[in-house]
Amino acid sequence: MVSKTPLPLEEKILTVYAAHVSKYRTLIPFEALGIEKKHIAYWRREGVLPFMEKGKNAKLSFFQTLWVLMINTIRNLQLPLETMKKLTEHFMQRAYDDDLPKKTVQYTYDQLQKTALTRKLTPLEGLLLGQANFSLHRKLYLQAYQWDVNYFSTLVIETIMNEQEGGILIFEDGSIAECQGSVSITALGGGPDVSRPHIYIPI
């Protein structure tokens, strides 16, 4: 497949926010995933499912569902728990520490305010502006996105919007990279040599 031009940064951020206030917030019962509860409980205890509290989260968001399925794929490949933890640290914990949900909402609000000064907002843009304004003034509402707006969900949305396959590369030394299509490779923590042996986890 021919790689498309990546979305501009502004469009990526707006798209991330739009996705989280639309259909991607649909909740899915984790029982529907066909994964044994003992695995879910173990992963939760080990911190690789930070969005699942004990006795809660009987249903998962679209992005959380994909994350659980990816973790289960890693289990099926018999990769160590440390690989799961490293992925969790980079994609989820780092976004949480960076306060990515608030930054995403604030950026969305600022960009739409600037756009409104130059032209009339579309109905979707108007909806997003109102939603962003609402969220910024309600801390508890922002907390609902604390584990859903992260670098993993951003990769998923970018993959969908670019209409090309994306995935995660895991190398023998434990280093990780994400990719879009067959050409664009983005390193997480350094430029990888993709000729080295690695495992590819598609998104």
Rosetta silent file (secondary structure, phi, psi, omega in degrees, C-alpha in Angstrom):
SEQUENCE: MVSKTPLPLEEKILTVYAAHVSKYRTLIPFEALGIEKKHIAYWRREGVLPFMEKGKNAKLSFFQTLWVLMINTIRNLQLPLETMKKLTEHFMQRAYDDDLPKKTVQYTYDQLQKTALTRKLTPLEGLLLGQANFSLHRKLYLQAYQWDVNYFSTLVIETIMNEQEGGILIFEDGSIAECQGSVSITALGGGPDVSRPHIYIPI
SCORE:     score description
SCORE:     0.000 S_00000001
   1 L     0.000  136.937  179.358    0.000    0.000    0.000 S_00000001
   2 L   -74.825  129.582 -179.273    1.316    3.480   -0.855 S_00000001
   3 L   -70.138  132.390  177.982    1.935    5.534    2.271 S_00000001
   4 L   -85.820  163.257  176.890   -0.200    8.659    2.474 S_00000001
   5 L   -66.028  127.880 -179.641    1.054   12.035    3.647 S_00000001
   6 L   -59.333  150.865  178.099    0.808   12.077    7.458 S_00000001
   7 L   -64.621  143.505  173.668   -1.773   14.371    8.988 S_00000001
   8 L   -60.393  155.740 -177.891   -0.519   17.791   10.109 S_00000001
   9 H   -54.151  -44.973 -177.657   -0.010   18.079   13.865 S_00000001
  10 H   -60.720  -43.099 -178.700   -3.046   20.331   14.300 S_00000001
  11 H   -69.093  -35.030  177.220   -5.335   17.941   12.453 S_00000001
  12 H   -60.690  -47.247 -176.416   -3.977   14.966   14.416 S_00000001
  13 H   -66.005  -43.835  177.713   -4.762   16.617   17.725 S_00000001
  14 H   -62.587  -38.339  179.862   -8.241   17.715   16.667 S_00000001
  15 H   -66.150  -41.316  177.290   -8.900   14.233   15.331 S_00000001
  16 H   -57.654  -47.488 -177.447   -7.787   12.626   18.599 S_00000001
  17 H   -67.408  -42.578  179.815  -10.185   14.785   20.562 S_00000001
  18 H   -59.370  -41.090 -178.903  -13.050   14.310   18.094 S_00000001
  19 H   -63.250  -36.720 -176.504  -12.612   10.544   18.272 S_00000001
  20 H   -78.041  -16.687  177.357  -12.822   10.519   22.050 S_00000001
  21 L  -104.032   10.626 -179.582  -16.069   12.483   22.173 S_00000001
  22 L  -122.696 -139.490 -170.210  -17.718   10.376   19.475 S_00000001
  23 H   -63.836  -22.790 -176.760  -18.232    6.707   18.668 S_00000001
  24 H   -72.572   -3.368  174.456  -14.879    5.571   20.103 S_00000001
  25 H   -88.545    1.343  177.039  -16.293    6.080   23.610 S_00000001
  26 L   -56.604  133.788 -177.394  -18.603    3.108   23.027 S_00000001
  27 L   -94.531  139.836 -176.514  -18.237    0.655   25.908 S_00000001
  28 E  -123.946  126.345  177.223  -17.534   -3.033   25.309 S_00000001
  29 E   -62.192  130.829 -176.889  -17.964   -5.763   27.981 S_00000001
  30 H   -68.064  -18.941  175.292  -14.547   -7.324   28.566 S_00000001
  31 H   -62.213  -27.155 -178.147  -16.235  -10.734   28.723 S_00000001
  32 H   -69.677  -13.587 -177.939  -16.870  -10.316   24.995 S_00000001
  33 H   -80.092  -15.203  179.051  -13.110  -10.473   24.374 S_00000001
  34 L    72.624   23.742  179.357  -12.941  -14.156   25.296 S_00000001
  35 L  -103.429  133.960 -177.311   -9.969  -13.674   27.622 S_00000001
  36 L   -60.739  142.504 -176.949   -9.895  -15.580   30.897 S_00000001
  37 H   -62.493  -29.339 -179.168  -10.568  -13.463   33.977 S_00000001
  38 H   -63.795  -33.873  178.170   -7.404  -14.735   35.657 S_00000001
  39 H   -70.264  -43.023  178.304   -5.319  -13.057   32.964 S_00000001
  40 H   -59.744  -44.752 -178.970   -7.227   -9.785   33.329 S_00000001
  41 H   -63.630  -41.373 -179.706   -6.761   -9.904   37.117 S_00000001
  42 H   -65.421  -47.113 -179.989   -3.039  -10.631   36.779 S_00000001
  43 H   -62.958  -37.216  178.458   -2.436   -7.839   34.275 S_00000001
  44 H   -64.452  -45.004  179.669   -4.368   -5.422   36.453 S_00000001
  45 H   -62.411  -35.212 -177.307   -2.288   -6.326   39.517 S_00000001
  46 L   -84.414   -2.189  173.838    0.931   -5.914   37.523 S_00000001
  47 L    86.410   11.450 -179.786   -0.091   -2.453   36.286 S_00000001
  48 L   -92.770   -1.271  171.966   -0.431   -3.117   32.572 S_00000001
  49 L  -125.318   66.566 -173.451   -4.156   -2.291   32.644 S_00000001
  50 L   -64.123  -17.422 -179.969   -3.998    1.005   34.564 S_00000001
  51 L   -83.994   -5.745 -178.675   -7.513    1.968   33.463 S_00000001
  52 L  -106.837  113.069  175.436   -9.043   -1.033   35.241 S_00000001
  53 L   -91.956  152.415 -179.196   -9.676   -0.683   38.956 S_00000001
  54 L   -59.883  128.670  178.079  -10.490   -3.724   41.061 S_00000001
  55 L    81.095    0.085 -179.144  -14.191   -4.429   40.988 S_00000001
  56 L  -126.505 -174.386  177.967  -14.774   -1.805   38.302 S_00000001
  57 L    57.097   49.561  174.145  -14.453   -1.371   34.537 S_00000001
  58 L   -67.463  -18.154  178.450  -16.753   -4.209   33.569 S_00000001
  59 E  -125.507  147.637 -176.614  -16.861   -2.430   30.222 S_00000001
  60 E  -116.751  151.719  173.439  -13.998   -1.073   28.145 S_00000001
  61 L   -75.950  172.928  177.944  -13.718    1.786   25.679 S_00000001
  62 H   -55.750  -48.425 -177.367  -12.721    1.180   22.076 S_00000001
  63 H   -69.791  -38.821  177.550   -9.086    2.057   22.810 S_00000001
  64 H   -63.616  -37.796  177.788   -8.969    0.086   26.043 S_00000001
  65 H   -61.706  -45.997  178.581  -10.316   -2.933   24.189 S_00000001
  66 H   -62.728  -36.982  179.174   -7.557   -2.695   21.595 S_00000001
  67 H   -64.054  -46.311  179.997   -4.979   -2.354   24.367 S_00000001
  68 H   -61.591  -42.419  178.973   -6.214   -5.495   26.144 S_00000001
  69 H   -63.844  -36.486  177.603   -6.191   -7.422   22.870 S_00000001
  70 H   -66.641  -43.517  178.441   -2.629   -6.272   22.213 S_00000001
  71 H   -61.037  -39.116  179.017   -1.522   -7.373   25.692 S_00000001
  72 H   -67.754  -35.203  175.579   -3.160  -10.739   25.074 S_00000001
  73 H   -61.603  -42.000  178.299   -1.303  -11.034   21.763 S_00000001
  74 H   -63.272  -39.394  176.478    1.955  -10.463   23.635 S_00000001
  75 H   -62.773  -44.236 -179.672    0.973  -13.189   26.094 S_00000001
  76 H   -63.734  -28.551  177.952    0.229  -15.568   23.227 S_00000001
  77 L   -83.203   -1.959  178.379    3.653  -14.809   21.782 S_00000001
  78 L    62.230   33.597  172.613    5.129  -15.723   25.180 S_00000001
  79 L   -79.599  153.147 -174.957    6.874  -12.389   25.545 S_00000001
  80 L   -71.730  160.538  176.705    7.786  -11.466   29.139 S_00000001
  81 H   -56.913  -33.996 -179.244    5.730   -9.321   31.483 S_00000001
  82 H   -58.823  -32.697  177.096    8.508   -6.735   31.303 S_00000001
  83 H   -65.658  -43.094  177.541    7.608   -6.123   27.642 S_00000001
  84 H   -60.872  -42.573 -178.195    4.011   -5.387   28.634 S_00000001
  85 H   -66.769  -37.521  179.860    5.211   -3.055   31.378 S_00000001
  86 H   -66.261  -41.339  176.784    7.541   -1.216   29.031 S_00000001
  87 H   -63.072  -42.981  179.557    4.730   -0.667   26.547 S_00000001
  88 H   -62.619  -43.013 -179.818    2.434    0.524   29.342 S_00000001
  89 H   -60.836  -45.620 -175.369    5.054    2.938   30.637 S_00000001
  90 H   -74.256  -48.822 -173.899    5.664    4.485   27.234 S_00000001
  91 H   -80.607  -37.264 -173.103    2.177    4.649   25.788 S_00000001
  92 H  -107.446  -54.662 -175.994    0.011    5.163   28.877 S_00000001
  93 H   -63.987  -39.413 -179.728    1.966    6.184   31.966 S_00000001
  94 H   -63.799  -39.910  177.471    4.046    8.726   30.049 S_00000001
  95 H   -66.290  -37.646  177.895    0.876   10.293   28.622 S_00000001
  96 H   -64.576  -45.617  179.258   -0.624   10.386   32.107 S_00000001
  97 H   -65.115  -32.660  179.157    2.508   12.045   33.507 S_00000001
  98 L   -78.952   -4.755 -175.681    2.504   14.508   30.590 S_00000001
  99 L    55.915   43.747 -176.186   -1.154   15.379   31.363 S_00000001
 100 H   -59.187  -39.142  178.838   -1.893   14.626   27.719 S_00000001
 101 H   -57.001  -48.357 -179.283   -5.711   14.671   28.094 S_00000001
 102 H   -65.644  -41.664  179.640   -5.727   18.256   29.369 S_00000001
 103 H   -62.044  -39.163  179.869   -3.118   19.367   26.839 S_00000001
 104 H   -65.069  -44.967 -179.909   -5.160   17.814   24.034 S_00000001
 105 H   -65.884  -44.006 -179.219   -8.369   19.527   25.155 S_00000001
 106 H   -62.879  -42.620  179.458   -6.626   22.877   25.688 S_00000001
 107 H   -63.744  -42.599  178.342   -4.966   22.710   22.281 S_00000001
 108 H   -58.826  -47.729 -179.246   -8.292   21.836   20.666 S_00000001
 109 H   -60.498  -48.125 -178.006   -9.987   24.775   22.369 S_00000001
 110 H   -62.507  -43.973 -178.853   -7.236   27.247   21.410 S_00000001
 111 H   -65.936  -40.431 -179.970   -7.120   26.132   17.772 S_00000001
 112 H   -70.723  -33.203  175.389  -10.892   26.299   17.341 S_00000001
 113 H   -63.547  -42.678  177.910  -11.000   29.736   18.959 S_00000001
 114 H   -63.783  -42.418  179.874   -8.419   30.953   16.439 S_00000001
 115 H   -62.820  -39.016 -179.166  -10.373   29.370   13.585 S_00000001
 116 H   -63.129  -21.552  178.565  -13.581   31.066   14.743 S_00000001
 117 L   -78.560  -17.142 -176.319  -11.876   34.443   14.279 S_00000001
 118 L  -108.542  -24.550  179.462  -11.310   33.756   10.582 S_00000001
 119 L  -160.297  171.090  177.300  -14.440   31.875    9.538 S_00000001
 120 L   -75.706  133.729  179.581  -17.630   30.296   10.768 S_00000001
 121 L   -70.298  147.582  173.045  -17.051   26.976   12.495 S_00000001
 122 L   -70.002  163.756  177.280  -18.587   23.831   11.037 S_00000001
 123 H   -55.189  -40.067  179.265  -21.235   22.079   13.166 S_00000001
 124 H   -66.327  -43.338  179.348  -18.638   19.486   14.263 S_00000001
 125 H   -62.667  -39.511  177.590  -16.106   22.181   15.123 S_00000001
 126 H   -63.525  -39.926  177.312  -18.734   24.049   17.101 S_00000001
 127 H   -63.024  -44.678 -179.099  -19.582   20.870   18.994 S_00000001
 128 H   -65.448  -38.354  179.047  -15.916   20.224   19.751 S_00000001
 129 H   -63.692  -44.784  178.255  -15.372   23.797   20.921 S_00000001
 130 H   -64.036  -40.613  179.409  -18.292   23.556   23.322 S_00000001
 131 H   -65.586  -41.636  179.587  -17.147   20.160   24.546 S_00000001
 132 H   -64.702  -44.166  178.620  -13.591   21.394   25.061 S_00000001
 133 H   -61.454  -42.346  178.618  -14.759   24.453   26.974 S_00000001
 134 H   -61.336  -45.749 -176.145  -16.993   22.253   29.136 S_00000001
 135 H   -66.614  -40.624 -176.965  -14.174   19.817   29.869 S_00000001
 136 H   -63.648  -23.947 -178.509  -11.592   22.469   30.749 S_00000001
 137 L  -100.168    7.450 -179.752  -13.812   23.824   33.503 S_00000001
 138 L  -137.333   98.333 -175.103  -14.630   20.455   35.015 S_00000001
 139 H   -58.700  -40.197 -178.440  -11.680   18.535   36.413 S_00000001
 140 H   -64.097  -34.010  179.170  -13.713   15.394   37.050 S_00000001
 141 H   -67.904  -39.747  177.149  -14.797   15.319   33.424 S_00000001
 142 H   -62.818  -34.440 -178.771  -11.180   15.493   32.259 S_00000001
 143 H   -63.110  -23.770  178.531  -10.349   12.578   34.540 S_00000001
 144 L   -64.634  -21.515 -178.849  -12.684   10.404   32.479 S_00000001
 145 L  -101.467    2.654 -169.089  -10.129   10.688   29.670 S_00000001
 146 L   -60.906  -30.031  178.943   -7.010   10.214   31.796 S_00000001
 147 L  -108.910   -3.366 -179.525   -6.312    6.696   30.546 S_00000001
 148 L   -97.383  -32.454  176.802   -8.040    6.924   27.154 S_00000001
 149 L   -92.181   99.324 -176.195   -6.214    9.913   25.693 S_00000001
 150 L  -149.089 -176.918 -175.577   -2.688    8.564   25.429 S_00000001
 151 H   -74.553  -20.940  175.194    0.031    7.833   22.903 S_00000001
 152 H   -73.254  -48.013  179.891   -1.454    4.431   22.065 S_00000001
 153 H   -63.777  -33.584  176.483   -4.885    5.862   21.207 S_00000001
 154 H   -62.765  -42.195  177.447   -3.157    8.576   19.183 S_00000001
 155 H   -62.739  -41.825  179.761   -1.380    5.877   17.150 S_00000001
 156 H   -62.501  -47.617 -178.356   -4.679    4.048   16.609 S_00000001
 157 H   -63.586  -42.057  179.329   -6.493    7.190   15.459 S_00000001
 158 H   -62.199  -38.958  178.112   -3.641    8.174   13.161 S_00000001
 159 H   -62.447  -44.271 -179.661   -3.708    4.684   11.651 S_00000001
 160 H   -65.936  -46.538 -176.164   -7.447    4.922   11.002 S_00000001
 161 H   -68.155  -34.334  179.008   -7.326    8.445    9.602 S_00000001
 162 H   -80.979   -8.511  178.972   -4.377    7.704    7.317 S_00000001
 163 L    54.782   46.070  176.071   -6.137    4.537    6.093 S_00000001
 164 L  -147.708  155.788 -177.103   -3.009    2.450    6.333 S_00000001
 165 L   -66.626  139.776  174.836   -1.813   -0.278    8.614 S_00000001
 166 E  -128.370  163.649  179.881    0.015    0.769   11.743 S_00000001
 167 E  -172.571 -174.416 -178.055    1.710   -1.226   14.422 S_00000001
 168 E  -123.258  133.922  177.702    4.360   -1.627   17.076 S_00000001
 169 E  -104.672  130.737  178.165    7.795   -3.163   16.587 S_00000001
 170 E  -120.121  118.115 -175.815    9.455   -4.947   19.513 S_00000001
 171 E   -94.212  166.642 -175.922   13.155   -5.729   19.093 S_00000001
 172 L   -58.374  -34.098 -177.884   15.308   -8.378   20.769 S_00000001
 173 L   -84.180    4.902  178.694   16.932   -5.841   23.094 S_00000001
 174 L    91.600   -6.261  178.520   13.523   -4.659   24.308 S_00000001
 175 L   -70.174  155.653 -172.239   13.504   -1.414   22.327 S_00000001
 176 E  -130.831  144.323  173.393   10.206   -0.365   20.797 S_00000001
 177 E  -142.036  154.072  175.138    9.145    1.554   17.691 S_00000001
 178 E  -112.342  151.917 -178.027    5.814    2.398   16.132 S_00000001
 179 E  -137.440  155.490  174.983    5.133    2.381   12.423 S_00000001
 180 E  -127.010  119.415 -179.096    2.615    3.652    9.900 S_00000001
 181 L    67.006 -157.735 -176.719    2.328    1.774    6.634 S_00000001
 182 L   -99.271   -1.119 -174.268    5.369    0.109    5.141 S_00000001
 183 L  -118.386  -51.183 -172.551    7.592    3.168    5.010 S_00000001
 184 E   -76.645  115.865  178.022    7.119    5.561    7.902 S_00000001
 185 E  -119.368  123.125  178.444    8.862    4.330   11.056 S_00000001
 186 E  -111.900  121.160 -177.540    8.792    6.466   14.187 S_00000001
 187 E   -79.900  146.370  171.830   11.177    5.467   16.941 S_00000001
 188 E  -108.053   92.899  178.673   10.246    5.529   20.591 S_00000001
 189 L    94.140   24.167  178.140   13.484    6.491   22.256 S_00000001
 190 L   137.798  155.086 -178.829   15.865    6.272   19.286 S_00000001
 191 L   -79.089  117.601 -177.828   16.030    5.342   15.617 S_00000001
 192 L   -82.958  151.382  171.622   15.651    1.587   15.178 S_00000001
 193 L   -92.515  101.361 -172.687   17.404   -0.530   12.601 S_00000001
 194 L   -71.217   -5.384  175.138   14.365   -2.288   11.140 S_00000001
 195 L   -79.452  -14.424  178.228   16.589   -4.910    9.536 S_00000001
 196 L   -71.939  153.092  177.278   17.216   -6.332   13.028 S_00000001
 197 L   -57.961  136.316  179.214   14.998   -9.223   14.171 S_00000001
 198 E  -156.610  165.353  174.674   11.793   -7.949   15.685 S_00000001
 199 E  -107.499  135.306 -178.537    8.201   -8.821   16.422 S_00000001
 200 E  -108.462  123.222  176.883    5.492   -6.799   14.711 S_00000001
 201 E  -108.091  107.477 -179.992    2.192   -6.184   16.539 S_00000001
 202 E   -73.116  149.296  177.430   -0.390   -4.740   14.100 S_00000001
 203 L   -97.017    0.000    0.000   -2.928   -2.206   15.312 S_00000001
